Coordinates of C-alpha atoms in Angstrom, one line a residue:
M1 CA 34.8 119.0 106.2
T2 CA 37.5 117.5 104.0
L3 CA 38.5 113.7 103.8
N4 CA 41.5 114.7 105.7
Q5 CA 40.5 116.8 108.1
L6 CA 37.8 113.5 109.2
H7 CA 41.0 111.3 109.0
E8 CA 43.4 113.7 111.0
I9 CA 40.1 113.7 113.4
H10 CA 39.7 109.9 113.8
T11 CA 43.5 110.0 114.2
F12 CA 43.6 112.4 117.1
K13 CA 40.5 110.3 118.8
D14 CA 42.3 107.0 118.5
R15 CA 45.4 108.3 120.0
F16 CA 43.7 109.8 122.7
R17 CA 41.7 106.8 123.4
N18 CA 44.8 104.8 123.1
L19 CA 46.6 106.9 125.6
F20 CA 43.7 107.0 127.9
S21 CA 43.4 103.2 128.2
H22 CA 46.6 103.0 129.7
M23 CA 46.0 105.5 132.4
P24 CA 44.2 104.5 135.4
S25 CA 41.4 106.5 135.3
V26 CA 38.0 106.2 137.1
M27 CA 35.1 108.5 136.2
F28 CA 32.7 109.1 139.6
S29 CA 29.4 110.9 139.5
S30 CA 28.1 113.7 141.4
S31 CA 27.5 111.5 144.7
G32 CA 30.6 109.5 144.2
K33 CA 29.5 106.4 142.9
V34 CA 32.1 104.6 139.7
M35 CA 30.2 105.4 136.4
Q36 CA 33.0 103.8 134.6
M37 CA 37.0 102.7 134.9
N38 CA 39.5 101.1 132.3
D39 CA 41.8 98.1 133.0
A40 CA 44.7 99.9 134.2
A41 CA 42.7 101.7 136.8
E42 CA 41.4 98.0 137.8
A43 CA 45.2 97.2 138.4
A44 CA 46.0 100.5 140.3
L45 CA 43.5 100.1 142.4
G46 CA 43.3 96.5 142.9
I47 CA 39.7 95.9 142.6
T48 CA 37.2 95.3 139.7
R49 CA 34.7 97.0 137.7
K50 CA 31.9 94.2 138.7
E51 CA 32.9 94.9 142.2
L52 CA 32.7 98.7 142.0
I53 CA 30.5 99.8 138.9
G54 CA 27.4 101.7 140.0
K55 CA 28.8 101.8 143.9
T56 CA 31.2 104.3 145.9
F57 CA 34.2 103.0 147.4
F58 CA 32.2 102.5 150.6
K59 CA 29.2 100.7 149.1
A60 CA 32.2 98.2 147.9
G61 CA 33.6 97.5 151.2
C62 CA 36.4 99.5 151.1
R63 CA 37.5 102.0 153.1
V64 CA 40.1 104.9 152.1
I65 CA 43.0 106.6 154.3
D66 CA 44.7 109.9 153.9
D67 CA 48.7 109.9 154.0
N68 CA 48.5 109.6 157.5
G69 CA 46.4 106.7 158.2
R70 CA 43.2 108.7 159.4
K71 CA 40.0 107.2 157.8
L72 CA 38.4 110.0 155.4
T73 CA 34.9 110.5 155.0
T74 CA 32.8 110.7 152.1
Q75 CA 32.9 114.7 151.7
Q76 CA 36.8 114.3 152.1
L77 CA 37.4 112.2 149.2
P78 CA 39.7 114.0 146.8
W79 CA 36.9 113.5 143.4
N80 CA 34.1 114.6 145.9
Q81 CA 36.2 117.9 146.9
A82 CA 36.8 118.4 143.1
F83 CA 33.0 118.3 142.4
A84 CA 32.0 120.2 145.1
Q85 CA 34.7 123.4 144.6
K86 CA 34.4 122.9 140.8
I87 CA 38.5 123.1 140.6
V88 CA 41.3 120.6 139.9
I89 CA 42.7 118.4 142.7
P90 CA 46.2 117.5 142.1
G91 CA 48.8 115.5 144.1
V92 CA 46.5 113.7 146.6
V93 CA 47.7 110.6 148.3
T94 CA 45.5 107.9 149.6
G95 CA 45.4 104.6 150.8
L96 CA 42.6 102.3 149.6
I97 CA 41.5 99.1 152.5
L98 CA 40.3 96.5 150.1
P99 CA 37.6 94.3 151.4
D100 CA 40.0 91.6 151.9
G101 CA 41.9 93.9 154.2
R102 CA 44.9 94.6 151.1
Y103 CA 46.4 98.1 151.5
K104 CA 46.9 99.5 147.8
W105 CA 48.2 103.2 148.0
Q106 CA 47.4 106.0 145.1
Q107 CA 48.5 109.3 144.0
S108 CA 45.8 110.8 142.4
I109 CA 44.6 114.3 140.1
S110 CA 40.9 114.7 140.6
M111 CA 39.3 117.2 138.0
P112 CA 35.5 117.9 137.0
L113 CA 34.1 117.8 133.5
F114 CA 31.8 120.2 132.8
K115 CA 28.3 120.0 131.5
N116 CA 27.7 123.1 129.7
E117 CA 28.9 127.1 129.4
R118 CA 27.2 127.7 133.2
A119 CA 30.1 124.9 134.3
N120 CA 27.6 122.7 135.6
N121 CA 30.0 119.6 136.6
S122 CA 28.3 116.5 135.7
A123 CA 31.0 113.9 136.8
I124 CA 34.6 113.6 137.9
I125 CA 37.5 111.6 136.4
S126 CA 40.1 110.7 138.3
I127 CA 43.5 109.3 137.4
F128 CA 45.3 107.4 139.7
S129 CA 48.8 106.2 140.1
D130 CA 49.7 103.1 142.6
I131 CA 52.7 104.1 145.0
T132 CA 52.2 101.1 147.1
K133 CA 55.8 99.7 146.4
H134 CA 56.9 103.5 147.5
K135 CA 55.2 103.4 150.5
Q136 CA 55.9 99.9 151.3
S137 CA 59.7 100.6 151.0
Q138 CA 59.3 104.2 152.8
A139 CA 57.6 102.2 155.9
Q140 CA 60.5 99.7 155.8
F141 CA 63.1 102.2 155.5
M142 CA 61.1 104.6 158.8
Q143 CA 61.1 101.0 160.7
Y144 CA 65.1 100.6 160.0
Q145 CA 65.8 103.9 161.5
K146 CA 63.5 103.1 164.7
M147 CA 65.3 99.9 165.1
E148 CA 68.3 102.0 164.6
A149 CA 67.6 104.2 167.2
I150 CA 66.3 101.6 169.6
G151 CA 69.6 100.0 169.3
S152 CA 71.7 103.2 170.4
L153 CA 69.3 103.8 173.1
A154 CA 69.9 100.3 174.2
S155 CA 73.9 100.7 174.1
G156 CA 74.0 104.2 175.8
L157 CA 71.7 102.3 178.6
A158 CA 73.7 99.4 179.1
H159 CA 76.8 101.7 179.2
D160 CA 75.4 103.3 182.2
F161 CA 74.2 100.4 183.7
N162 CA 77.6 99.1 183.2
N163 CA 79.1 101.6 185.5
I164 CA 76.4 101.7 188.2
L165 CA 77.5 97.8 188.4
T166 CA 81.1 98.9 188.5
S167 CA 80.6 100.6 191.2
I168 CA 78.6 98.2 193.3
L169 CA 81.0 95.2 192.8
S170 CA 84.0 97.3 193.3
A171 CA 82.5 98.6 196.7
A172 CA 81.7 94.5 197.3
Q173 CA 85.0 92.9 196.7
L174 CA 86.7 96.0 198.5
L175 CA 84.2 94.9 201.4
L176 CA 85.2 91.3 200.9
I177 CA 88.9 92.0 201.2
D178 CA 88.5 94.6 204.6
L179 CA 86.6 90.9 206.2
K180 CA 88.9 88.7 204.9
G181 CA 89.4 86.2 207.6
T182 CA 85.9 86.6 209.1
S183 CA 83.4 84.0 209.3
F184 CA 81.7 83.0 206.1
Q185 CA 78.0 84.2 207.6
D186 CA 79.4 87.5 207.7
C187 CA 80.6 87.5 204.2
E188 CA 77.6 85.8 202.6
P189 CA 75.1 89.1 201.7
L190 CA 78.3 90.6 200.3
K191 CA 79.2 87.2 198.3
D192 CA 75.5 87.4 196.9
I193 CA 75.8 91.2 195.9
E194 CA 79.4 90.4 194.1
A195 CA 77.0 87.5 192.0
V196 CA 74.4 89.6 191.1
A197 CA 76.4 92.5 190.4
L198 CA 78.5 90.0 187.8
R199 CA 75.6 88.6 186.4
G200 CA 74.1 91.8 185.8
A201 CA 77.7 92.8 184.0
E202 CA 77.2 90.0 181.7
L203 CA 74.1 90.9 180.5
A204 CA 75.1 94.8 179.8
K205 CA 77.8 93.4 178.0
Q206 CA 75.3 90.9 175.8
L207 CA 73.0 94.3 175.3
L208 CA 76.0 95.7 173.9
L209 CA 77.0 93.2 172.0
L210 CA 73.4 92.6 170.9
S211 CA 72.9 96.6 169.9
R212 CA 76.5 97.1 168.1
P213 CA 76.3 97.2 164.5
S214 CA 77.6 94.6 162.6
A215 CA 79.0 94.3 158.8
P216 CA 77.0 91.9 157.3
K217 CA 79.9 90.1 155.8
G218 CA 82.6 87.4 157.7
K219 CA 82.0 84.7 159.5
T220 CA 80.2 84.0 162.8
K221 CA 80.6 81.4 165.1
L222 CA 76.8 79.7 164.9
N223 CA 77.1 77.5 168.2
D224 CA 78.5 80.1 170.2
R225 CA 76.4 83.1 169.3
I226 CA 73.2 81.2 169.9
N227 CA 74.8 80.2 173.6
D228 CA 75.2 84.1 174.3
L229 CA 71.8 84.8 172.7
K230 CA 70.4 82.2 175.7
K231 CA 71.5 83.9 178.4
I232 CA 69.5 87.2 177.4
V233 CA 66.5 85.2 176.1
R234 CA 66.3 83.2 179.2
R235 CA 65.6 86.2 181.5
T236 CA 62.5 86.8 178.7
L237 CA 61.0 83.4 179.2
P238 CA 58.5 82.9 182.3
K239 CA 59.9 80.0 184.6
N240 CA 57.3 77.7 183.0
I241 CA 59.2 77.7 179.7
S242 CA 61.9 75.6 179.2
L243 CA 64.1 76.1 176.7
E244 CA 66.7 73.1 175.7
L245 CA 69.7 73.6 173.1
N246 CA 70.8 70.7 170.9
L247 CA 73.7 71.6 169.3
N248 CA 75.9 70.1 166.5
H249 CA 79.3 69.3 167.8
N250 CA 80.9 71.2 164.7
E251 CA 82.2 75.0 164.9
L252 CA 79.4 76.0 162.6
L253 CA 80.9 79.0 160.8
V254 CA 78.2 80.9 159.0
S255 CA 78.1 84.0 156.6
I256 CA 75.8 86.3 158.6
A257 CA 76.1 89.6 160.2
P258 CA 75.7 88.6 164.3
T259 CA 73.1 90.6 164.4
Q260 CA 70.6 89.7 161.8
L261 CA 71.0 86.4 163.2
E262 CA 69.9 87.7 166.7
Q263 CA 67.1 89.3 165.5
V264 CA 65.7 86.2 163.7
M265 CA 66.3 84.2 166.4
L266 CA 65.1 85.9 168.7
N267 CA 61.7 86.2 166.7
L268 CA 61.4 83.2 166.3
I269 CA 61.6 82.3 170.0
I270 CA 59.4 85.5 171.5
N271 CA 56.8 84.0 169.1
A272 CA 57.3 80.9 170.4
R273 CA 56.9 81.9 174.5
D274 CA 53.7 83.7 173.0
A275 CA 52.1 80.2 171.8
M276 CA 52.3 79.0 175.5
P277 CA 50.5 81.0 177.7
A278 CA 50.3 78.3 180.2
G279 CA 54.0 76.7 179.7
G280 CA 55.8 74.2 177.7
M281 CA 59.2 74.0 176.1
I282 CA 61.2 75.3 173.1
K283 CA 63.7 73.1 171.5
L284 CA 66.3 74.8 169.3
H285 CA 68.8 72.4 167.2
T286 CA 71.9 73.0 165.0
S287 CA 72.8 70.6 162.2
L288 CA 74.9 70.5 159.2
V289 CA 72.8 69.8 155.5
T290 CA 74.6 69.1 152.3
F291 CA 72.5 69.9 149.1
S292 CA 73.4 68.3 145.8
E293 CA 72.1 67.0 142.5
T294 CA 70.9 63.4 144.0
E295 CA 69.3 65.5 147.2
P296 CA 68.3 69.1 146.1
P297 CA 67.5 72.1 148.1
P298 CA 63.8 72.8 149.0
L299 CA 64.2 76.2 147.2
A300 CA 65.1 76.9 144.0
N301 CA 66.9 80.1 144.9
I302 CA 69.7 77.8 147.1
K303 CA 72.8 77.0 145.5
L304 CA 74.3 73.7 146.2
G305 CA 76.8 72.8 148.9
T306 CA 76.9 72.7 152.5
Y307 CA 74.8 75.4 155.1
A308 CA 74.2 74.8 158.8
K309 CA 70.6 74.5 159.7
I310 CA 68.7 76.0 162.9
D311 CA 65.5 73.7 163.8
L312 CA 63.2 75.5 166.4
S313 CA 60.3 74.0 167.9
D314 CA 57.7 74.5 171.1
T315 CA 55.1 72.8 172.5
G316 CA 52.6 75.6 172.3
I317 CA 49.2 76.1 170.3
G318 CA 49.3 76.9 166.7
I319 CA 51.1 75.6 163.9
A320 CA 53.5 73.1 164.2

């Protein structure tokens, strides 16, 4: 073998080693134990060599799930299937639940390494691609679609509910006209029906506003929106929880979509409610706050200027 041929072989080996070091690769034994792994695999899997070498994923305290969230057994792991079937198994999506509870999603290709011409494979190489961010974006999009569907359903129900209440309200008001001049006691049940129907119609109106999509741009009257929201929230809170509003006297025009504001406030209020199983008080306060060079904002990504601020507190358990 000439010097040129030796140089070409060494050059090829160096290139292959460099390429392989950048591919998240794990070598498994026939029993599924991790024999070797590179730095790129540590980053893709979210777990170190020290935690994995000489162990199976299960022995290292990890769980493996498929694309639908079902837990995989040892025999169902793609690298073990590649070993058992002596074939390449490409494009398998698996989720790794790490001992600390984190999720790492991968797409892998697993291929057997052959020991001799009889195809007695002695190990499996699996190359992983980290698709965790893609899976998270996919889950967020599915959640958005679900909320959009719930909003459409709520809108349809509110319309139907409003139509029913309109019929009840009309009948009650017509009967009150017919009974004009009679004693108050005879009219009292009808007036109760009218009052309840009016409250129900107002609730239907609020549900329609809540489910209606709105553009993210434009100005929203913060205090007015909170007052409207209170009418809905009051019906979701038990009687032993009071809601106290202390709203700034200024109009507080803010740049936020009304539905986005309502979603944030509903989440905060429901969390406060769940923290007070024995009852208590929720306080909501709005104010103006100005950030300047002398009084900088608490977060770096907030520009200097005047902002509307919402403070919400409760008397429940948990964080202050």
